[in-house]
One Martini backbone bead per residue (centre of mass of N, CA, C, O) as a GRO file, in nm:
protein
  154
    1GLU     BB    1   2.557  -5.990  -0.758
    2ILE     BB    2   2.412  -5.913  -0.497
    3ARG     BB    3   2.559  -5.648  -0.453
    4ARG     BB    4   2.471  -5.514  -0.721
    5GLN     BB    5   2.166  -5.524  -0.660
    6ARG     BB    6   2.177  -5.362  -0.400
    7GLU     BB    7   2.304  -5.105  -0.523
    8ALA     BB    8   2.078  -5.056  -0.730
    9LYS     BB    9   1.850  -5.032  -0.524
   10GLU     BB   10   1.973  -4.793  -0.365
   11ALA     BB   11   1.992  -4.600  -0.607
   12GLU     BB   12   1.688  -4.599  -0.668
   13GLU     BB   13   1.601  -4.491  -0.392
   14ARG     BB   14   1.758  -4.224  -0.406
   15ARG     BB   15   1.616  -4.119  -0.662
   16LYS     BB   16   1.329  -4.114  -0.544
   17GLN     BB   17   1.391  -3.922  -0.309
   18GLU     BB   18   1.487  -3.685  -0.486
   19LEU     BB   19   1.224  -3.648  -0.645
   20GLN     BB   20   1.049  -3.599  -0.398
   21ARG     BB   21   1.204  -3.352  -0.294
   22GLN     BB   22   1.164  -3.179  -0.551
   23GLY     BB   23   0.855  -3.185  -0.542
   24GLU     BB   24   0.828  -3.049  -0.264
   25LEU     BB   25   0.975  -2.786  -0.341
   26GLU     BB   26   0.783  -2.707  -0.571
   27ARG     BB   27   0.524  -2.700  -0.404
   28LYS     BB   28   0.623  -2.489  -0.203
   29ARG     BB   29   0.679  -2.268  -0.411
   30ARG     BB   30   0.384  -2.250  -0.515
   31GLU     BB   31   0.264  -2.174  -0.228
   32GLU     BB   32   0.448  -1.903  -0.188
   33ILE     BB   33   0.311  -1.842  -0.477
   34ILE     BB   34   0.060  -1.619  -0.605
   35ILE     BB   35  -0.138  -1.581  -0.897
   36ILE     BB   36  -0.286  -1.249  -0.974
   37ASP     BB   37  -0.340  -1.059  -1.230
   38GLY     BB   38  -0.009  -1.063  -1.297
   39CYS     BB   39   0.062  -1.129  -0.993
   40SER     BB   40   0.292  -1.195  -0.744
   41TYR     BB   41   0.236  -1.351  -0.427
   42GLN     BB   42   0.317  -1.371  -0.120
   43ASN     BB   43   0.303  -1.704   0.078
   44GLN     BB   44   0.367  -1.664   0.402
   45PRO     BB   45   0.416  -1.633   0.710
   46PHE     BB   46   0.261  -1.352   0.892
   47THR     BB   47   0.446  -1.266   1.188
   48LYS     BB   48   0.566  -0.987   1.127
   49SER     BB   49   0.638  -0.656   1.222
   50TYR     BB   50   0.639  -0.327   1.056
   51THR     BB   51   0.748  -0.067   0.946
   52TRP     BB   52   0.743   0.094   0.656
   53GLU     BB   53   1.049   0.104   0.615
   54GLU     BB   54   1.099  -0.196   0.681
   55ALA     BB   55   0.913  -0.305   0.459
   56GLU     BB   56   1.072  -0.197   0.220
   57ARG     BB   57   1.334  -0.348   0.287
   58TYR     BB   58   1.221  -0.632   0.282
   59ALA     BB   59   1.126  -0.630  -0.013
   60LYS     BB   60   1.404  -0.564  -0.143
   61ASN     BB   61   1.538  -0.842   0.005
   62LEU     BB   62   1.365  -1.043  -0.126
   63ARG     BB   63   1.391  -1.407  -0.168
   64LEU     BB   64   1.169  -1.574  -0.403
   65GLY     BB   65   1.151  -1.822  -0.634
   66GLY     BB   66   1.413  -1.677  -0.779
   67TYR     BB   67   1.342  -1.383  -0.682
   68SER     BB   68   1.429  -1.002  -0.653
   69ASP     BB   69   1.150  -0.813  -0.746
   70TRP     BB   70   1.026  -0.719  -0.489
   71ARG     BB   71   0.731  -0.549  -0.340
   72LEU     BB   72   0.522  -0.328  -0.252
   73PRO     BB   73   0.201  -0.281  -0.270
   74MET     BB   74  -0.061  -0.165  -0.392
   75VAL     BB   75  -0.369  -0.113  -0.274
   76GLU     BB   76  -0.510  -0.258  -0.515
   77GLU     BB   77  -0.359  -0.530  -0.477
   78LEU     BB   78  -0.470  -0.588  -0.194
   79ASN     BB   79  -0.776  -0.562  -0.263
   80LYS     BB   80  -0.785  -0.836  -0.433
   81LEU     BB   81  -0.780  -1.013  -0.149
   82LEU     BB   82  -1.047  -0.936  -0.074
   83THR     BB   83  -1.342  -1.014   0.100
   84SER     BB   84  -1.699  -1.015   0.183
   85TYR     BB   85  -1.603  -1.255   0.368
   86LYS     BB   86  -1.539  -1.463   0.626
   87ILE     BB   87  -1.250  -1.658   0.692
   88THR     BB   88  -1.154  -1.966   0.837
   89ASN     BB   89  -0.911  -2.112   0.994
   90SER     BB   90  -0.767  -2.380   1.166
   91LYS     BB   91  -0.752  -2.177   1.434
   92GLY     BB   92  -1.025  -1.979   1.416
   93ASP     BB   93  -0.946  -1.747   1.231
   94GLY     BB   94  -1.074  -1.443   1.092
   95TYR     BB   95  -1.085  -1.337   0.738
   96TYR     BB   96  -1.067  -1.099   0.453
   97ILE     BB   97  -0.947  -1.347   0.258
   98ARG     BB   98  -0.822  -1.537   0.054
   99LYS     BB   99  -0.784  -1.878   0.086
  100GLU     BB  100  -0.476  -1.899   0.002
  101PHE     BB  101  -0.390  -1.716   0.282
  102ILE     BB  102  -0.519  -1.808   0.560
  103GLU     BB  103  -0.286  -1.992   0.697
  104ASN     BB  104  -0.069  -1.731   0.710
  105LEU     BB  105  -0.241  -1.619   0.930
  106ILE     BB  106  -0.234  -1.447   1.238
  107LYS     BB  107  -0.295  -1.373   1.546
  108SER     BB  108  -0.347  -1.028   1.607
  109TYR     BB  109  -0.395  -0.701   1.696
  110HIS     BB  110  -0.369  -0.692   1.378
  111GLY     BB  111  -0.440  -0.689   1.001
  112PHE     BB  112  -0.216  -0.504   0.885
  113PHE     BB  113  -0.122  -0.399   0.546
  114TRP     BB  114   0.106  -0.277   0.348
  115SER     BB  115   0.167  -0.014   0.128
  116VAL     BB  116   0.289   0.228  -0.117
  117THR     BB  117   0.041   0.411  -0.075
  118LYS     BB  118  -0.002   0.738  -0.035
  119LYS     BB  119  -0.137   0.990   0.154
  120HIS     BB  120  -0.148   1.302   0.037
  121ARG     BB  121  -0.230   1.498   0.283
  122PHE     BB  122  -0.061   1.270   0.453
  123SER     BB  123   0.272   1.196   0.452
  124SER     BB  124   0.268   0.981   0.712
  125TYR     BB  125   0.066   0.818   0.529
  126VAL     BB  126  -0.058   0.484   0.452
  127TRP     BB  127  -0.195   0.253   0.275
  128GLY     BB  128  -0.415  -0.021   0.375
  129VAL     BB  129  -0.500  -0.353   0.503
  130TYR     BB  130  -0.765  -0.507   0.691
  131PHE     BB  131  -0.817  -0.848   0.720
  132ASP     BB  132  -0.992  -0.857   0.990
  133SER     BB  133  -1.221  -0.630   0.865
  134GLY     BB  134  -1.210  -0.540   0.548
  135MET     BB  135  -1.026  -0.274   0.541
  136VAL     BB  136  -0.948   0.038   0.407
  137ASN     BB  137  -0.659   0.218   0.526
  138ARG     BB  138  -0.465   0.402   0.729
  139GLY     BB  139  -0.109   0.437   0.812
  140ILE     BB  140   0.142   0.503   1.011
  141GLN     BB  141   0.477   0.474   0.947
  142SER     BB  142   0.553   0.426   1.264
  143GLY     BB  143   0.399   0.197   1.261
  144VAL     BB  144   0.250  -0.129   1.235
  145GLY     BB  145   0.292  -0.407   1.000
  146HIS     BB  146   0.247  -0.605   0.739
  147VAL     BB  147   0.388  -0.826   0.476
  148LEU     BB  148   0.293  -0.841   0.117
  149CYS     BB  149   0.443  -0.928  -0.155
  150VAL     BB  150   0.524  -0.822  -0.495
  151ARG     BB  151   0.514  -0.913  -0.852
  152ASP     BB  152   0.570  -0.917  -1.170
  153SER     BB  153   0.495  -1.192  -1.404
  154ASN     BB  154   0.634  -1.107  -1.694
   0.00000   0.00000   0.00000
């Protein structure tokens, strides 16, 4: 009888731990994807820089939150994340980006994020957003920038 009670207690403890683990995974998944105006935005630490071609490949291969249809955003979609004032993260770094994303930005030599929108007159340039200065500008495709992928949420 004592052994059966102990086994039942252990089984209940394992069940609680599994529910807690599932809850933590779901919370983490919700934090990694932010939905704004019908688009899901990737929200993970943006630590690596890519050329534009590498960025497109990264987006095409991204698997996040059970989805595989991620892409580089249009410049207008990145522009929705800009703020008119600088927000400081817990590391003391300031960016012009919505607060939901602030902790996943790191201090880098630039805060440029690629879009898929090409600058028409200059075929080797693509529009992007500098979240460190709050500016929309062009970047040369052979240069480097960060990637923040999006997908349509419908």
